[in-house]
CSV table of C-alpha atoms in Angstrom, one decimal:
chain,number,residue,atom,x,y,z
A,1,UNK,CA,101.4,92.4,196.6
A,2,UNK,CA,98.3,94.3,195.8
A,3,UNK,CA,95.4,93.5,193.5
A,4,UNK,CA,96.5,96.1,190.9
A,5,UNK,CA,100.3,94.3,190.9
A,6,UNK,CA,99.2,91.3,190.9
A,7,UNK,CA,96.9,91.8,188.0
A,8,UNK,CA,100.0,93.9,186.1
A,9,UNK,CA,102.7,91.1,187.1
A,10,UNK,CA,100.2,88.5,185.8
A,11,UNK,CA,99.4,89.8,182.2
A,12,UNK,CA,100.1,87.9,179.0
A,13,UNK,CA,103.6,89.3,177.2
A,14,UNK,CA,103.5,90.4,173.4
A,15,UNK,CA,106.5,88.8,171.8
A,16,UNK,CA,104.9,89.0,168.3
A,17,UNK,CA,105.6,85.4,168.1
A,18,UNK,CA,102.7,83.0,167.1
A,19,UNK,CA,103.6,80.4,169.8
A,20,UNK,CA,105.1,82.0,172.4
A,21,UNK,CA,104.9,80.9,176.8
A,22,UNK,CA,103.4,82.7,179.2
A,23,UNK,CA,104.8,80.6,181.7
A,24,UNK,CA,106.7,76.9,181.5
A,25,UNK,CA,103.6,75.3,181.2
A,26,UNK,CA,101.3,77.3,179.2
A,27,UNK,CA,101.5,77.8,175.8
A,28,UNK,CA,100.3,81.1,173.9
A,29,UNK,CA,99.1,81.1,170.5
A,30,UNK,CA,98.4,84.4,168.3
A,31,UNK,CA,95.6,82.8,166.6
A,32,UNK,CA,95.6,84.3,162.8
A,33,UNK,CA,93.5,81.4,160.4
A,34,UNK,CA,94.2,77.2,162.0
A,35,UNK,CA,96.2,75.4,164.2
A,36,UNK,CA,95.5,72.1,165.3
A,37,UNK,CA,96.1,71.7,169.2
A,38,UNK,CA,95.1,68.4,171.6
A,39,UNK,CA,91.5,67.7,172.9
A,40,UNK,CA,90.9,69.3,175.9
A,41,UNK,CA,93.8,71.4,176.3
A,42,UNK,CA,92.2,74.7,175.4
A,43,UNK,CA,92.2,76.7,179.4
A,44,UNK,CA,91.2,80.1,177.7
A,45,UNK,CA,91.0,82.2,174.8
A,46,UNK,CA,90.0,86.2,173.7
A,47,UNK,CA,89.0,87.0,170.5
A,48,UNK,CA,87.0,85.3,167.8
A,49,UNK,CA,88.0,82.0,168.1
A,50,UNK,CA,85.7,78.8,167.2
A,51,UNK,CA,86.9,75.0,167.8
A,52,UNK,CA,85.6,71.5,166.0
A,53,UNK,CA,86.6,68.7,167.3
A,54,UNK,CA,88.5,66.5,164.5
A,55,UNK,CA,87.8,63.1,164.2
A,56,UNK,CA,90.3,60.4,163.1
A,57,UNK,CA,88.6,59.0,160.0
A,58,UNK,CA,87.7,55.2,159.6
A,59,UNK,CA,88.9,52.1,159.0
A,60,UNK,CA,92.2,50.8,161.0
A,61,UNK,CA,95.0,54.1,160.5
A,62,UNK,CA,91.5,56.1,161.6
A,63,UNK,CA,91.6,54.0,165.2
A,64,UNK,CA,95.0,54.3,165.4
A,65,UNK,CA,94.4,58.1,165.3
A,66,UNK,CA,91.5,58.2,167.8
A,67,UNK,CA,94.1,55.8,169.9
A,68,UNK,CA,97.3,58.1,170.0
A,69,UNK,CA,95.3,61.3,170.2
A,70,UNK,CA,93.6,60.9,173.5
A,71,UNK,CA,91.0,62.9,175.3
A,72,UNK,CA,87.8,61.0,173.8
A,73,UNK,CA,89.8,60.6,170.4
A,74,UNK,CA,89.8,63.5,168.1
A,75,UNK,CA,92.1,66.1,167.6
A,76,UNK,CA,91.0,69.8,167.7
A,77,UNK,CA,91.2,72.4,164.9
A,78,UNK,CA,91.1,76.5,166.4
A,79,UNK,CA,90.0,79.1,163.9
A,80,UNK,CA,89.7,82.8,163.8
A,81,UNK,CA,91.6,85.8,165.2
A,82,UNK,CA,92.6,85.8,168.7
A,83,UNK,CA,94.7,84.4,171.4
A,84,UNK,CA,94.5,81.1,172.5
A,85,UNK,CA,95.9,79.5,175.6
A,86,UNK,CA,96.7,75.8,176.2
A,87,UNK,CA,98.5,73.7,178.6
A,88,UNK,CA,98.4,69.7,179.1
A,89,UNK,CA,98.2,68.4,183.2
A,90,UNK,CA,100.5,70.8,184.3
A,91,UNK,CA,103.5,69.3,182.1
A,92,UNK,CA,106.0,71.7,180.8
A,93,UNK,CA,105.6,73.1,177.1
A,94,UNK,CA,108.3,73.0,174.7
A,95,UNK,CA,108.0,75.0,171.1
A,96,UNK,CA,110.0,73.6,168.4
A,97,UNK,CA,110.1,75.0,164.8
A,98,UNK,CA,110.5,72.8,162.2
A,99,UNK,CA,111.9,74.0,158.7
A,100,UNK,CA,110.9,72.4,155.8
A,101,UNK,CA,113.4,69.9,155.9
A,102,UNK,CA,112.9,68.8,159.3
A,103,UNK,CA,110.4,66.0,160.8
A,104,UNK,CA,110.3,64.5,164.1
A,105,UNK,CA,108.1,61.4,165.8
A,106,UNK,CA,106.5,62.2,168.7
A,107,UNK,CA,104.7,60.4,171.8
A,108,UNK,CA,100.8,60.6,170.5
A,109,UNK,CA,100.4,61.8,174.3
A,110,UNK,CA,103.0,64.9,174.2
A,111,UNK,CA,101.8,66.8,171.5
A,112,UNK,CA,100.1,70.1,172.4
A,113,UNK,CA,99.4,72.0,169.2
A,114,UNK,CA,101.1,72.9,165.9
A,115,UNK,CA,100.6,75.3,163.1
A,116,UNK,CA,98.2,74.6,159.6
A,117,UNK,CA,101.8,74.2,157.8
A,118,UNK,CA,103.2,71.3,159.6
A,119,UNK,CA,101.9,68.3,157.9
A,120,UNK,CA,101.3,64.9,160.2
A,121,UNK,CA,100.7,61.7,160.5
A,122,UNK,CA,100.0,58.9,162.9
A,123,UNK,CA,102.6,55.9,162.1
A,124,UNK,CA,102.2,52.6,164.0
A,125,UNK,CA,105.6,51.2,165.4
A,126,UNK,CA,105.2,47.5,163.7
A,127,UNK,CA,108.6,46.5,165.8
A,128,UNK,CA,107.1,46.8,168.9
A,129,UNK,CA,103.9,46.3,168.2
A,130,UNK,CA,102.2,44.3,171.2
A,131,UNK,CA,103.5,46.1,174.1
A,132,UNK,CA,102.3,48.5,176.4
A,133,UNK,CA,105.1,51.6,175.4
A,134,UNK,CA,103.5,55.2,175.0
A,135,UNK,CA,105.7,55.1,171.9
A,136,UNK,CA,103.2,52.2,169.9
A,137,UNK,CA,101.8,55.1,168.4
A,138,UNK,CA,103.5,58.2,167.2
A,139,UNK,CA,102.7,61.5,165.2
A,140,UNK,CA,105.0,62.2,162.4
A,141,UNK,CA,105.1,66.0,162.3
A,142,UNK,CA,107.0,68.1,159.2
A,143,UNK,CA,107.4,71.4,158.7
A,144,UNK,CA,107.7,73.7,157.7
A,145,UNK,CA,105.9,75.3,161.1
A,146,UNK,CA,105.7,75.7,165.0
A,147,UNK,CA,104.8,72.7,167.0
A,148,UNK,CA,104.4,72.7,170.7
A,149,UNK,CA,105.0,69.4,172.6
A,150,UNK,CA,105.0,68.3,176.8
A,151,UNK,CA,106.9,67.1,178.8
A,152,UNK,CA,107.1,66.2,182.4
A,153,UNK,CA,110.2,68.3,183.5
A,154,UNK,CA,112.8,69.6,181.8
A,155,UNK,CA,113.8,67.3,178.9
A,156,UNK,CA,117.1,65.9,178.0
A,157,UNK,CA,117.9,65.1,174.5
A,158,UNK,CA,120.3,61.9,173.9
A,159,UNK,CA,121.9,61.3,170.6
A,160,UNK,CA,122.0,57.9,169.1
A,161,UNK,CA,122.7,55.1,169.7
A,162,UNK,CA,120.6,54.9,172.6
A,163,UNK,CA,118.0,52.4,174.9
A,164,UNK,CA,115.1,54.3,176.5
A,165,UNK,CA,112.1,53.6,178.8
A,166,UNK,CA,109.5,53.5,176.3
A,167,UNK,CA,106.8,55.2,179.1
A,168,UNK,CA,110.0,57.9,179.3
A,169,UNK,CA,110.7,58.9,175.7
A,170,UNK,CA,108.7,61.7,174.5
A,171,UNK,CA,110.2,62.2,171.0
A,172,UNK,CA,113.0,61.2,168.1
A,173,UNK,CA,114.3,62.5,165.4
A,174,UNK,CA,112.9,60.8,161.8
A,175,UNK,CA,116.1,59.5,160.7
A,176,UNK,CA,115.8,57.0,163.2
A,177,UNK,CA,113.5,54.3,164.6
A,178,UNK,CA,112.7,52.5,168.0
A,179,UNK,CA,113.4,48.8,168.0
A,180,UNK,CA,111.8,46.5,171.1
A,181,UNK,CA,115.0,45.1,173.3
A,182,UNK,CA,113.3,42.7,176.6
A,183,UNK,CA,116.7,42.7,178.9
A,184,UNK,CA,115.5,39.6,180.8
A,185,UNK,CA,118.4,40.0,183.5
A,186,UNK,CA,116.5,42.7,185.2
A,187,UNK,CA,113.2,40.9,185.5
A,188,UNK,CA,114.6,39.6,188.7
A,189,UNK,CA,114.0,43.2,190.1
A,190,UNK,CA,111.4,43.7,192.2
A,191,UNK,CA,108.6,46.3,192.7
A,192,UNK,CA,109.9,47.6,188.8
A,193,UNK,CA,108.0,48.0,186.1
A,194,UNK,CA,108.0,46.7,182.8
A,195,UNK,CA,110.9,50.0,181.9
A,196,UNK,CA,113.3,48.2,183.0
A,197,UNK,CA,112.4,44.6,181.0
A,198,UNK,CA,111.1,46.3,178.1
A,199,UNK,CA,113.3,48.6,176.6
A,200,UNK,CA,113.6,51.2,173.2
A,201,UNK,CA,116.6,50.6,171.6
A,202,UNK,CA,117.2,53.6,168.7
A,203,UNK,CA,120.3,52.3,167.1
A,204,UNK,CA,121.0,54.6,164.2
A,205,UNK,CA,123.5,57.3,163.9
A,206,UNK,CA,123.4,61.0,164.2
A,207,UNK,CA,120.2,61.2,165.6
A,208,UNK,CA,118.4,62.3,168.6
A,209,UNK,CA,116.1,60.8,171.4
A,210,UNK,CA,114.0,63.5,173.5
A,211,UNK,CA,113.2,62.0,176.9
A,212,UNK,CA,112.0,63.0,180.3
A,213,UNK,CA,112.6,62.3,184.3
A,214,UNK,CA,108.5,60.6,184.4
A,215,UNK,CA,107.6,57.4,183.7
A,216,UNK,CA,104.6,58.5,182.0
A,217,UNK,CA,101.4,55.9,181.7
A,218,UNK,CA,99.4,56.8,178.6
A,219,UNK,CA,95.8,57.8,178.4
A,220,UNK,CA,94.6,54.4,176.9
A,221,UNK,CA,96.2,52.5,180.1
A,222,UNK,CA,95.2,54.9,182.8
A,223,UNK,CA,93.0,58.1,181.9
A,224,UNK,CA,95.6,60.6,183.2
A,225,UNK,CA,98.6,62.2,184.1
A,226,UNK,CA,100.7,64.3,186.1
A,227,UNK,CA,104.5,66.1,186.0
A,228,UNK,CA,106.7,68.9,187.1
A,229,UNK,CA,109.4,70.8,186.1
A,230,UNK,CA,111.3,73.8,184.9
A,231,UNK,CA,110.7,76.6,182.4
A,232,UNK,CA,110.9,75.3,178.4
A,233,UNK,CA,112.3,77.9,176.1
A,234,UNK,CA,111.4,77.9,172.0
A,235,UNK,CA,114.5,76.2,170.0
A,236,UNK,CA,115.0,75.0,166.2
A,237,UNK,CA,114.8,71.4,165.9
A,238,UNK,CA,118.6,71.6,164.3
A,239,UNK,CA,119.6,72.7,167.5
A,240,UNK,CA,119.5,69.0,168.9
A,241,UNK,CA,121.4,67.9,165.9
């Protein structure tokens, strides 16, 4: 194609939505007033936008916050009028709306961005408390709001009663809670890692488990990531239900 269809094939789309994709892996926000989004994930932005990086507060549930949030520790708060474009290593985007009866736990390392309403918080998993799983330290999001998390792929959501690979799950809904299960029969395997041994086991009912085809290694055990996958689409949280 030429320069002038590339350029027209290429431009951002108007849905009128305030989180909206302009492609599977990069998330578009029509920036009226805050939204909190992840360190370092900001690629671009028109408008008057301006960014302050949020830290986690002191004391013990303040390093737990500069822990699950990555990227040198802080959150970041975007405000002003504008759009503002986001995306996470390549990993796909998924945009969730929460009503205000909903809440979900998600992987400190998959979440992207979510509107001023959604209220959050960083709860440490005491049961499993120890191990290496991504899932030590999760963010407790509410709505009513948008939230936008990432995965690597295209997700599969699993209802309960389930096991997991801790470095797998991405998210879970809050009426249920990860329990550490160590299946010693597999340690036997070789050239696995500690997935397979160490395992989530969500054994409530009626609930959900969001995970992905990646074994993902969290920022605080090797400084990046990587993933693949297909196009995410905007859904109600109920929908998994």
């Amino acid at each position: 194609m030429n320069l002038d269809e590339f350029v027209d094939s290429h431009e951002p789309g108007e849905t009128g939505e305030t989180f909206e994709l302009e492609s599977s892996k990069m998330l578009d926000i029509a920036l009226d007033g805050n939204i909190m989004g992840k360190a370092g994930s900001m690629i671009g932005y028109t408008g008057d936008i301006a960014f302050e990086r949020k830290s986690a507060g002191g004391g013990l549930k303040g390093m737990l916050k500069k822990r699950v949030t990555g990227e040198g520790g802080v959150m970041m708060q975007a405000s002003g009028n504008g759009h503002l474009y986001l995306a996470d290593a390549g990993k796909e985007v998924q945009i969730l709306e929460l009503d205000a009866s909903d809440e979900i736990s998600v992987n400190g390392n998959d979440v992207l961005a979510f509107e001023d309403s959604v209220g959050w918080d960083i709860k440490m998993m005491s049961s499993i408390a120890g191990t290496s799983s991504g899932g030590l330290f999760n963010v407790h999001l509410s709505g009513p709001g948008h939230i936008a998390i990432t995965t690597h792929g295209k997700p599969l959501v699993v209802p309960t009663p389930v096991r997991t690979d801790p470095n797998a799950t991405v998210a879970w809904s809050a009426n249920v809670s990860p329990n550490a299960k160590h299946d010693l029969n597999i340690k036997s395997f070789i050239g696995r890692s500690s997935g397979e041994t160490f395992q989530l086991e969500f054994a409530g009912q009626d609930g959900f488990v969001i995970i992905q085809p990646y074994e993902e290694i969290t920022p605080t055990e090797s400084g990046e990531s990587s993933g693949d996958g297909s196009t995410g689409q905007g859904v109600s949280v109920s929908d998994f239900l």
